[in-house]
C-alpha positions as a Markdown table, in Angstrom:
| # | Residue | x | y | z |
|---|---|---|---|---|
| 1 | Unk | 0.0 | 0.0 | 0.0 |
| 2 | Unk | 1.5 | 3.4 | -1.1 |
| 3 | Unk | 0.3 | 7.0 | -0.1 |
| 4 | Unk | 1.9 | 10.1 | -2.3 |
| 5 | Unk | 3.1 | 12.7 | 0.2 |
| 6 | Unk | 2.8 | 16.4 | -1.3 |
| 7 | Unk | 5.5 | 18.5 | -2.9 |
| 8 | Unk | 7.9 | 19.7 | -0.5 |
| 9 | Unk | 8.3 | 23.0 | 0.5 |
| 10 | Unk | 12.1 | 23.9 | 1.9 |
| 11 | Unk | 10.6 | 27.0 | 3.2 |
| 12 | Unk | 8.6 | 25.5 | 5.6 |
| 13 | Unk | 10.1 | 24.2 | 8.9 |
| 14 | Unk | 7.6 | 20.9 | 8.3 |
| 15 | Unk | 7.4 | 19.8 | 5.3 |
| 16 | Unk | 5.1 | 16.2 | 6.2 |
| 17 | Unk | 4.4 | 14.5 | 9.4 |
| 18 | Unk | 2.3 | 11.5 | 8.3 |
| 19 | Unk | 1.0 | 8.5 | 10.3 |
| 20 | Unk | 2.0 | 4.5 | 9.2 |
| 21 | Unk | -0.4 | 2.1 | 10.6 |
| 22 | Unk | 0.1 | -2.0 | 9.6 |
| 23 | Unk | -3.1 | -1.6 | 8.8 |
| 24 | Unk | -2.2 | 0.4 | 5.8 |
| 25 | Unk | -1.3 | 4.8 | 5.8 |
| 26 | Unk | -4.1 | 6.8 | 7.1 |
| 27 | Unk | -3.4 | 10.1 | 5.9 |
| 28 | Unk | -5.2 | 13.2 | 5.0 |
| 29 | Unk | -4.7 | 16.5 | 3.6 |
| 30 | Unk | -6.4 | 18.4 | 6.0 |
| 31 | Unk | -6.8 | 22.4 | 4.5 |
| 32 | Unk | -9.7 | 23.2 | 6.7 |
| 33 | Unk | -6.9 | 22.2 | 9.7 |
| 34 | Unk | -9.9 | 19.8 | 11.1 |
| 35 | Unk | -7.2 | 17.2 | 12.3 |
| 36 | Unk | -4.2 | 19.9 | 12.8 |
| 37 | Unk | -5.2 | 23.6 | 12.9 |
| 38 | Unk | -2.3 | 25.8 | 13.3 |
| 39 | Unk | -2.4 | 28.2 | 16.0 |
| 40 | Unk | -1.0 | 31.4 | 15.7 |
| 41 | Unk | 0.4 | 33.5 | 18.5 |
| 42 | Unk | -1.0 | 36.9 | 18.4 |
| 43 | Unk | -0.8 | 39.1 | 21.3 |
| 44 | Unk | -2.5 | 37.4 | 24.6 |
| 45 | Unk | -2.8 | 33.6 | 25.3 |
| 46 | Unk | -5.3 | 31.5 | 23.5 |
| 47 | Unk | -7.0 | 28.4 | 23.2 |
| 48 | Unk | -7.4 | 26.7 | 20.2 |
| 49 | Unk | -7.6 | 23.0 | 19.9 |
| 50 | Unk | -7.1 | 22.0 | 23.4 |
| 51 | Unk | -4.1 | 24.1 | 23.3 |
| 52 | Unk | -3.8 | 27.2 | 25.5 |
| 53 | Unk | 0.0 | 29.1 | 25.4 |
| 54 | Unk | 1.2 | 30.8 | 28.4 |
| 55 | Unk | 3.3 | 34.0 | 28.6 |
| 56 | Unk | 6.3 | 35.2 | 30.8 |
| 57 | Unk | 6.4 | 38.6 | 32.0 |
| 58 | Unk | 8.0 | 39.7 | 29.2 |
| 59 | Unk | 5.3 | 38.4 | 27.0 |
| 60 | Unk | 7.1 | 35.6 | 25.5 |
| 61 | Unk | 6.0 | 32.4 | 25.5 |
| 62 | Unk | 7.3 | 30.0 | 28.1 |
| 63 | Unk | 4.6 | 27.2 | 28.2 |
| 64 | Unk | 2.1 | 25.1 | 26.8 |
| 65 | Unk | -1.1 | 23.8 | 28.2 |
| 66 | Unk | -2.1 | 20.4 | 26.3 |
| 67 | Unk | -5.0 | 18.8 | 27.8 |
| 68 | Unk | -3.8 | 17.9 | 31.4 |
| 69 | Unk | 0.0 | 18.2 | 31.0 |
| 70 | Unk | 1.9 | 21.4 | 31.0 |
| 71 | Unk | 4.6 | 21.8 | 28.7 |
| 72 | Unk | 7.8 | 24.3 | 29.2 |
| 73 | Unk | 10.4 | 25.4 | 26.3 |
| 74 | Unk | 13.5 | 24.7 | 26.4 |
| 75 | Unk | 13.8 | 28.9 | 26.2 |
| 76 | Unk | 11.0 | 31.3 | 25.7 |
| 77 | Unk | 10.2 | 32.5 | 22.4 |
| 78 | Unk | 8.7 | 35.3 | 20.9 |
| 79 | Unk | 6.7 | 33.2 | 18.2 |
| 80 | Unk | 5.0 | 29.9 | 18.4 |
| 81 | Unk | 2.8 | 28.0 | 16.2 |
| 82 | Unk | 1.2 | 24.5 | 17.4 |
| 83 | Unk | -0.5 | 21.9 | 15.8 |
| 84 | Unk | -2.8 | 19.0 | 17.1 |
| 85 | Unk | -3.3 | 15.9 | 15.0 |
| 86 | Unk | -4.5 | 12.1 | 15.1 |
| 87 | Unk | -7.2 | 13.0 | 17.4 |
| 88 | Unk | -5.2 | 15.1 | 19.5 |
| 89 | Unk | -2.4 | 12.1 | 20.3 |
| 90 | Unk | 0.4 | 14.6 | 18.7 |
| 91 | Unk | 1.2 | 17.8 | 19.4 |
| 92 | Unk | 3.8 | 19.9 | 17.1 |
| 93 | Unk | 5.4 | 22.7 | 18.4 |
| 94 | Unk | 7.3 | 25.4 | 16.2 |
| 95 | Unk | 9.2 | 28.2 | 18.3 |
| 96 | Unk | 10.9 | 31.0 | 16.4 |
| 97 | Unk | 13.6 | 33.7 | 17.3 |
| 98 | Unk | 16.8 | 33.4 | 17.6 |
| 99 | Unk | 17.2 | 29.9 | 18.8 |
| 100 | Unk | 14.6 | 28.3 | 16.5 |
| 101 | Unk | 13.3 | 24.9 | 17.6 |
| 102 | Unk | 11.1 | 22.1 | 16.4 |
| 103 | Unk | 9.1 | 19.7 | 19.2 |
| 104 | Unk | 6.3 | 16.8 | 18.8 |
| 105 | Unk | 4.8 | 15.7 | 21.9 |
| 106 | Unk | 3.0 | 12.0 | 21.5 |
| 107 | Unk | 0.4 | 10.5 | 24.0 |
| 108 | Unk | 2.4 | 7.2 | 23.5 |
| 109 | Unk | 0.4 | 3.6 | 23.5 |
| 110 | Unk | 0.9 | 3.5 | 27.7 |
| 111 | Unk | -0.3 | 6.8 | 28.2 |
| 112 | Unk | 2.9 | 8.4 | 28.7 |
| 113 | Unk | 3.9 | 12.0 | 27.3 |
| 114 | Unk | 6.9 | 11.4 | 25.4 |
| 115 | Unk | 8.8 | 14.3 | 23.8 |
| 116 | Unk | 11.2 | 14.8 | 20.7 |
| 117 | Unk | 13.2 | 17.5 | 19.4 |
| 118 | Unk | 14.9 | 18.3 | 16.4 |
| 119 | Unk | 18.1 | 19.9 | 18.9 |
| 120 | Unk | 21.4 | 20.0 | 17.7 |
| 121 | Unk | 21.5 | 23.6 | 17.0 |
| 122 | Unk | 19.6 | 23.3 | 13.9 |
| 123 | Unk | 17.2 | 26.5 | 12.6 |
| 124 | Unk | 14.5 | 26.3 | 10.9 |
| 125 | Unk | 13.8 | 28.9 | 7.7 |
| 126 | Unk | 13.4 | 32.0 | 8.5 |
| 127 | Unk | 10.4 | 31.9 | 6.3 |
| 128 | Unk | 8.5 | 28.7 | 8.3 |
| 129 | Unk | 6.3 | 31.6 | 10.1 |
| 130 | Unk | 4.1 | 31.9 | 7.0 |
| 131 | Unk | 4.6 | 28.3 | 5.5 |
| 132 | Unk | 4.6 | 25.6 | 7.9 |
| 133 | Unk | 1.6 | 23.1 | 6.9 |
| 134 | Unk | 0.5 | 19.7 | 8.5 |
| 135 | Unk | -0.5 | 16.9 | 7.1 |
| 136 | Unk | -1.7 | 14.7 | 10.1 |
| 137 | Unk | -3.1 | 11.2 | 10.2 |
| 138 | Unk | -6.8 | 10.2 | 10.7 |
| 139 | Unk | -5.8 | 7.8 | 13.2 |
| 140 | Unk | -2.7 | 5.7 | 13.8 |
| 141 | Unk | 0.5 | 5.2 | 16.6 |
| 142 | Unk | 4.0 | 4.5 | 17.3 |
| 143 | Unk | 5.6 | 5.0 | 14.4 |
| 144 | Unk | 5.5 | 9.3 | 12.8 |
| 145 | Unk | 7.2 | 10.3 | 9.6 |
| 146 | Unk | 8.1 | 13.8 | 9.1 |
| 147 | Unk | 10.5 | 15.8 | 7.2 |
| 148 | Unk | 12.1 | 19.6 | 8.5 |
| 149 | Unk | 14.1 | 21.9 | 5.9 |
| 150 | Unk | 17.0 | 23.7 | 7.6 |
| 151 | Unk | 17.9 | 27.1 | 5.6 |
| 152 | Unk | 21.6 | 28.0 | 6.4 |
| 153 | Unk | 20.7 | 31.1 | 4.1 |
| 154 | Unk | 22.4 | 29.8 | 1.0 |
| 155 | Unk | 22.5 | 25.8 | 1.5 |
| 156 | Unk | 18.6 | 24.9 | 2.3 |
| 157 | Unk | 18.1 | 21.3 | 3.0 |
| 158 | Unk | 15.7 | 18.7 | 4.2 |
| 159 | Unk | 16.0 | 15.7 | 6.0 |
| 160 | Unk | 13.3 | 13.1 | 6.6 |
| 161 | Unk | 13.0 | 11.1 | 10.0 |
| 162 | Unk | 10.7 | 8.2 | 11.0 |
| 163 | Unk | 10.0 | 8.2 | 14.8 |
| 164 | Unk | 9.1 | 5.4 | 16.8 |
| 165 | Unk | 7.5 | 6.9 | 20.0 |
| 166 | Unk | 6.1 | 3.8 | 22.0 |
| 167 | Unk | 9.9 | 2.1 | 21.9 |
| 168 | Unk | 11.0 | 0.9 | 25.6 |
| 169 | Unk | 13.4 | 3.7 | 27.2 |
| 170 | Unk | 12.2 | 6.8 | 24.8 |
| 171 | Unk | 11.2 | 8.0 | 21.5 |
| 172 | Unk | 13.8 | 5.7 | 18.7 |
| 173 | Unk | 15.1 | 7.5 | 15.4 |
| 174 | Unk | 14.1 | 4.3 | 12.9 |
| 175 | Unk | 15.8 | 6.1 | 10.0 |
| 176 | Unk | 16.9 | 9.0 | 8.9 |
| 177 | Unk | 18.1 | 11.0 | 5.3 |
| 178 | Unk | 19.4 | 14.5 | 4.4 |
| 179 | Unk | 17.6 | 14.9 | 1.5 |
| 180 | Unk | 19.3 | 17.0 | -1.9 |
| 181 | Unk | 17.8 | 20.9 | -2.6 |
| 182 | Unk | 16.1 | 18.6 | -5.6 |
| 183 | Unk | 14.1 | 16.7 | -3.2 |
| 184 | Unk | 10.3 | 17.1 | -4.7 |
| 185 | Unk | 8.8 | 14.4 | -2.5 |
| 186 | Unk | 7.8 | 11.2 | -1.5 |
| 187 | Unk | 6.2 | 8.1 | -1.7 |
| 188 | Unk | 5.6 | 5.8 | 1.3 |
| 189 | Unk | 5.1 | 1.8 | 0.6 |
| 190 | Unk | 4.4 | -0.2 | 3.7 |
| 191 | Unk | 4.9 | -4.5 | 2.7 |
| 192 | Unk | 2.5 | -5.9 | 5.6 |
| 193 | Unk | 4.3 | -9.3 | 4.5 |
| 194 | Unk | 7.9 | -8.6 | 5.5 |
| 195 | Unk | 7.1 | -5.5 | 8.0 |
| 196 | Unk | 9.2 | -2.9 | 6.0 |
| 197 | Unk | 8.3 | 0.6 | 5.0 |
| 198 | Unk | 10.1 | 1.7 | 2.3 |
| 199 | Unk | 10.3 | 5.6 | 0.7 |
| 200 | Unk | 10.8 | 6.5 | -2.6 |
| 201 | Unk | 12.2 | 10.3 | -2.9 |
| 202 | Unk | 11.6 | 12.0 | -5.9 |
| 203 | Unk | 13.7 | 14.5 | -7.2 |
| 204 | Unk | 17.3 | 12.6 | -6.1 |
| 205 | Unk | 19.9 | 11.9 | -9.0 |
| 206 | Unk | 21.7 | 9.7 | -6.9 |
| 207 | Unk | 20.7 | 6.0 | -7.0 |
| 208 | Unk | 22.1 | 5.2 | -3.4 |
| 209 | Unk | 19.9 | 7.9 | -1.9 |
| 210 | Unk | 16.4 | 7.3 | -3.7 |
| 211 | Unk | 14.9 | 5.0 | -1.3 |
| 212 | Unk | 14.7 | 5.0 | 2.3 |
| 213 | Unk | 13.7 | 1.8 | 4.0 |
| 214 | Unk | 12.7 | 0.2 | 7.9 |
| 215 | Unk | 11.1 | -1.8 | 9.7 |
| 216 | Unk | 8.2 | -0.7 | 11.0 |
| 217 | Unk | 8.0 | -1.0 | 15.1 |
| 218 | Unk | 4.9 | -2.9 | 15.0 |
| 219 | Unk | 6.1 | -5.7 | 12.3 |
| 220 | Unk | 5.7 | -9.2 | 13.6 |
| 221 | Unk | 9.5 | -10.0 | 14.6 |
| 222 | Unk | 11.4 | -13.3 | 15.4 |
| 223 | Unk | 14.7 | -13.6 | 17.6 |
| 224 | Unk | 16.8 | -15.9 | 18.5 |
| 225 | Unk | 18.6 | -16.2 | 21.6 |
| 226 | Unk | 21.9 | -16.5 | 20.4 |
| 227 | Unk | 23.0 | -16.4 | 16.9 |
| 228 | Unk | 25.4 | -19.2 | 17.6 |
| 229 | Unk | 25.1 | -22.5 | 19.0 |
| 230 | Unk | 28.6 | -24.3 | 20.1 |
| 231 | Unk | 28.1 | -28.1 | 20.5 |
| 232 | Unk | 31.8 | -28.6 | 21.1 |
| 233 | Unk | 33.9 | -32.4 | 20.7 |
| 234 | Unk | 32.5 | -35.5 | 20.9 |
| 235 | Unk | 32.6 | -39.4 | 19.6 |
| 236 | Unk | 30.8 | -40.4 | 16.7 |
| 237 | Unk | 27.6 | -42.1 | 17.3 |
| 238 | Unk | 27.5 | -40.2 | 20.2 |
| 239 | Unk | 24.4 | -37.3 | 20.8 |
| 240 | Unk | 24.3 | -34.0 | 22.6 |
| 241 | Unk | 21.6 | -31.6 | 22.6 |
| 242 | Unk | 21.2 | -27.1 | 23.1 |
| 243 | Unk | 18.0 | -25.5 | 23.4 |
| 244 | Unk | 17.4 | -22.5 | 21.8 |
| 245 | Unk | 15.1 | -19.7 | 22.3 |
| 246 | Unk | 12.9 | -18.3 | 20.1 |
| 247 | Unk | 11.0 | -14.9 | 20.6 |
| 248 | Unk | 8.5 | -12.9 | 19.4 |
| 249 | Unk | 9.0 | -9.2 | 21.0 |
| 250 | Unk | 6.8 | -7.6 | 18.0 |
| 251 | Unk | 3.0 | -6.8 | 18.6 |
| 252 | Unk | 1.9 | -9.3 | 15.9 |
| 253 | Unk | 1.7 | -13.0 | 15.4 |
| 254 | Unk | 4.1 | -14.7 | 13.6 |
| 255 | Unk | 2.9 | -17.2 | 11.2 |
| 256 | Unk | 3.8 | -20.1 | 9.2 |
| 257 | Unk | 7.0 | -20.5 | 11.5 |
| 258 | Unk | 9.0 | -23.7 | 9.4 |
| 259 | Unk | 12.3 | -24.3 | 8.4 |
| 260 | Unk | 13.8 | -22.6 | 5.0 |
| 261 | Unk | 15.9 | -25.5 | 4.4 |
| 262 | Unk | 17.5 | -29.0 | 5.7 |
| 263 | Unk | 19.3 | -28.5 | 8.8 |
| 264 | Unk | 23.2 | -29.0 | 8.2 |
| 265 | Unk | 24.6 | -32.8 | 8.2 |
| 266 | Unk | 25.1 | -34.2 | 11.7 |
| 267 | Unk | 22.2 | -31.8 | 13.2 |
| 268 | Unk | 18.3 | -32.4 | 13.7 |
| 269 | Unk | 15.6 | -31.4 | 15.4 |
| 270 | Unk | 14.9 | -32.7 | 19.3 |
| 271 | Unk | 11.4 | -31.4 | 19.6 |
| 272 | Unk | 8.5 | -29.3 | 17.6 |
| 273 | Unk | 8.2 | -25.7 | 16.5 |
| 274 | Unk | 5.1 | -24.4 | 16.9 |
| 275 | Unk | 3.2 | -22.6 | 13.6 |
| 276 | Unk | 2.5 | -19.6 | 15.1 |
| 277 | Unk | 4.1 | -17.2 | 17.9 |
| 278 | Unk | 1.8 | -15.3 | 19.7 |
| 279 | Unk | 3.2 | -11.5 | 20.3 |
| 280 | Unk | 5.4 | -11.6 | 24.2 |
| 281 | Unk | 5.6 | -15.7 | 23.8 |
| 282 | Unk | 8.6 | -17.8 | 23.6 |
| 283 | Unk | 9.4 | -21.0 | 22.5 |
| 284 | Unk | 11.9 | -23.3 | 23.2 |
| 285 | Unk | 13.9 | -24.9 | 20.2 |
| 286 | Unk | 15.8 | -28.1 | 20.7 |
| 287 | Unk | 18.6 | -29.0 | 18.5 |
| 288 | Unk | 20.6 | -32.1 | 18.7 |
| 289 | Unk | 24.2 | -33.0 | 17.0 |
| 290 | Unk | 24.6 | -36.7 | 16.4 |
| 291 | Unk | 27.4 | -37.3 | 14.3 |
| 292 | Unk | 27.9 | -40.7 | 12.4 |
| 293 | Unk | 32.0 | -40.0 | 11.3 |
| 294 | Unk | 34.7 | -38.0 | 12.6 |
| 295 | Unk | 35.4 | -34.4 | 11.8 |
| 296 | Unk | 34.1 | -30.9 | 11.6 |
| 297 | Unk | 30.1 | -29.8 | 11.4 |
| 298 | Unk | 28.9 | -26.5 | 10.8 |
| 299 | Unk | 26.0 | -24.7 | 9.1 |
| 300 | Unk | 23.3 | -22.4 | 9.6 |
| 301 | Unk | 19.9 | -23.2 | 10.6 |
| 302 | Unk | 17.8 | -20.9 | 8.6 |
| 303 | Unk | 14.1 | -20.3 | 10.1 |
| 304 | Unk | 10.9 | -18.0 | 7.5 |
| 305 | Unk | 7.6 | -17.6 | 8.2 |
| 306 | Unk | 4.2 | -16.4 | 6.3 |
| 307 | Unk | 5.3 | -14.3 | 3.3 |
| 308 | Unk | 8.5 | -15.6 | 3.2 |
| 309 | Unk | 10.1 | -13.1 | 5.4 |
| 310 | Unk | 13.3 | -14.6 | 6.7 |
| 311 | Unk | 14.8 | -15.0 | 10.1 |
| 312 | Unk | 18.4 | -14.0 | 11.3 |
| 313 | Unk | 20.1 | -17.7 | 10.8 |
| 314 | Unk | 21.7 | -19.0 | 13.7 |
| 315 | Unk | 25.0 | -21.2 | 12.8 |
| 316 | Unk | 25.6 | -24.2 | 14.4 |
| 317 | Unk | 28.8 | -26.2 | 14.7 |
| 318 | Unk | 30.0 | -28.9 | 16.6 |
| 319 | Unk | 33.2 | -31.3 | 15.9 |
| 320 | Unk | 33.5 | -35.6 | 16.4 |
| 321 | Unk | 36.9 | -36.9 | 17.1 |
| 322 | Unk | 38.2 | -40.2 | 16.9 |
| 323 | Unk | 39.8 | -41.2 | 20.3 |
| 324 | Unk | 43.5 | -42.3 | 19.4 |
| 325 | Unk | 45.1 | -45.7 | 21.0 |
| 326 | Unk | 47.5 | -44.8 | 23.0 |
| 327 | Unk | 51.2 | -46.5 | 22.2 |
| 328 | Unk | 52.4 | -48.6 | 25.0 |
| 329 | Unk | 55.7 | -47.4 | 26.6 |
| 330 | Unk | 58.9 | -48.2 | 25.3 |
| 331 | Unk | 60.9 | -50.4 | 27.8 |
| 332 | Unk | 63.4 | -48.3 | 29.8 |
| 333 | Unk | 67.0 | -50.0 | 30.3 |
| 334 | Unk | 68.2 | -50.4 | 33.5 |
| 335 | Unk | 71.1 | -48.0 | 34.4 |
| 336 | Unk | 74.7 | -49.2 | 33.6 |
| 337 | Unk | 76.3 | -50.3 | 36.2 |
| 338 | Unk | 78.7 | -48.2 | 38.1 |
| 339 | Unk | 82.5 | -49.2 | 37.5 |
| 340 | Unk | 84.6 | -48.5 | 40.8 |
């Protein structure tokens, strides 16, 4: 499933912030500002889509009042703009003046305010006051998309950022690009069978940098607990056996769990693998190394599931040795004797 992102505009501080579901993009253009009205600051505090901005005594703003949580600046600012979008789950700040600065606020999936910043001393255009434009999602949550242009007066340039805000520990960068002056736009693919979102950027001459691609946060996903499984020496006809864990961290089942090919000679299954993997279960799966000769045995044991999305192999390897007949000691002489 694909959804065309609009021109952008390296005048503008924002050139897209878009919502990916698994369920497919749900994204709209939004000109009445239904889903992400832009609030201007002019003069005294307002309140405009759940969003009230507060004022130091020098009339700059120093806060921002979203639903029940209070939000300070980093540094008050002169001029603001805030958006709300995907029912009011993300909040976009835009602070001008000298130290320009670019915020989204997310509701994340456990309820918790999480915050992300641009930083790194980077300033938006000076023209973002009369361009900046949203594009918000319908619906959707965990992962946002967004591009910022940075306008270093004579080298504009954009670069485009996918978010994960629900990951454990803080909001994740997925993936990022700095994206050419030619940049014109992009086109977002999401492949429900493998999990990966892939972006097309218009505009690019340079092969390498056309596409953009990641897997999304909420893509059904298979681990291993170690991507190595040491056996060690032993006789043939002999058998020894590892357990290995498999997980499923992801928020999604994984299906059609089966082997991609043969496992390696001298290797084979102890116990079942399930079909599927519910999201948070584990499994535990048994691998035993029976050799019939002597030597080395190595090889990886290569796991897919529905779609035929691979798994990260996990090598196995294992050696039988031959125990060698000792020779039986020479005789020793007796000593010489001792001539007086």
């Amino acid at each position: 499933m694909a959804r065309r992102c609009p021109q952008l505009h390296l005048a503008g501080a924002i050139a897209v912030v878009t919502f990916l579901t698994l369920d497919g993009f749900a994204a709209a253009q939004d000109p009445a500002g239904r889903f992400g009205r832009v609030v201007p600051l002019e003069g005294a505090a307002q309140t405009k889509a759940g969003v009230e901005l507060l004022h130091d005594q020098d009339r700059r703003v120093d806060r921002v009042r979203w639903g029940r949580s209070e939000l300070r600046l980093s540094r008050p600012v002169h001029t603001c703009k805030v958006g709300t979008a995907a029912g009011g789950r993300l909040l976009v700040i835009l602070a001008g003046g000298v130290h320009a600065e670019l915020s989204l606020y997310l509701a994340s999936g456990d309820g918790e305010l999480r915050r992300y910043s641009t930083g790194g001393g980077r300033l938006l255009s000076r023209a973002f006051n009369g361009a900046a434009s949203f594009w918000p999602a319908v619906e959707g949550r965990h992962l946002v998309l967004f591009g910022f242009a940075r306008n270093a007066d004579q080298n504009p340039d954009v670069e485009l950022r996918a978010l994960d805000f629900d990951a454990p520990g803080g909001v994740r960068v997925l993936a990022s690009r700095r994206l050419p002056p030619t940049a014109s736009g992009w086109t977002v693919r999401h492949d429900r069978d493998d999990g990966l979102v892939r972006i097309d950027i218009d505009g690019v001459k340079d092969p390498t940098q056309r596409q953009l691609e990641f897997r999304h946060p909420l893509a059904p996903v298979l681990r291993a607990s170690s991507g190595q499984l040491q056996f060690g020496e032993h006789r043939p006809g002999t058998q020894t056996r590892r357990d290995l864990w498999l997980e499923n961290p992801g928020s999604r089942p994984v299906k059609g769990l089966r082997l991609e090919q043969p496992l390696p000679t001298g290797f084979e299954l102890a116990g079942s693998m399930p079909d599927t993997l519910a999201p948070g279960a584990k499994h535990t799966l048994a691998v035993r190394f029976a050799p019939r000769g002597p030597g080395t045995f190595r090889g990886p044991l290569r796991l897919t599931a529905e779609g035929g999305r691979p798994i990260a192999p996990v090598e196995l390897i294992g050696s039988a040795v031959v125990e060698s007949r000792r020779a039986a000691p020479a005789p020793v002489a007796p000593p010489a004797p001792v001539v007086q």
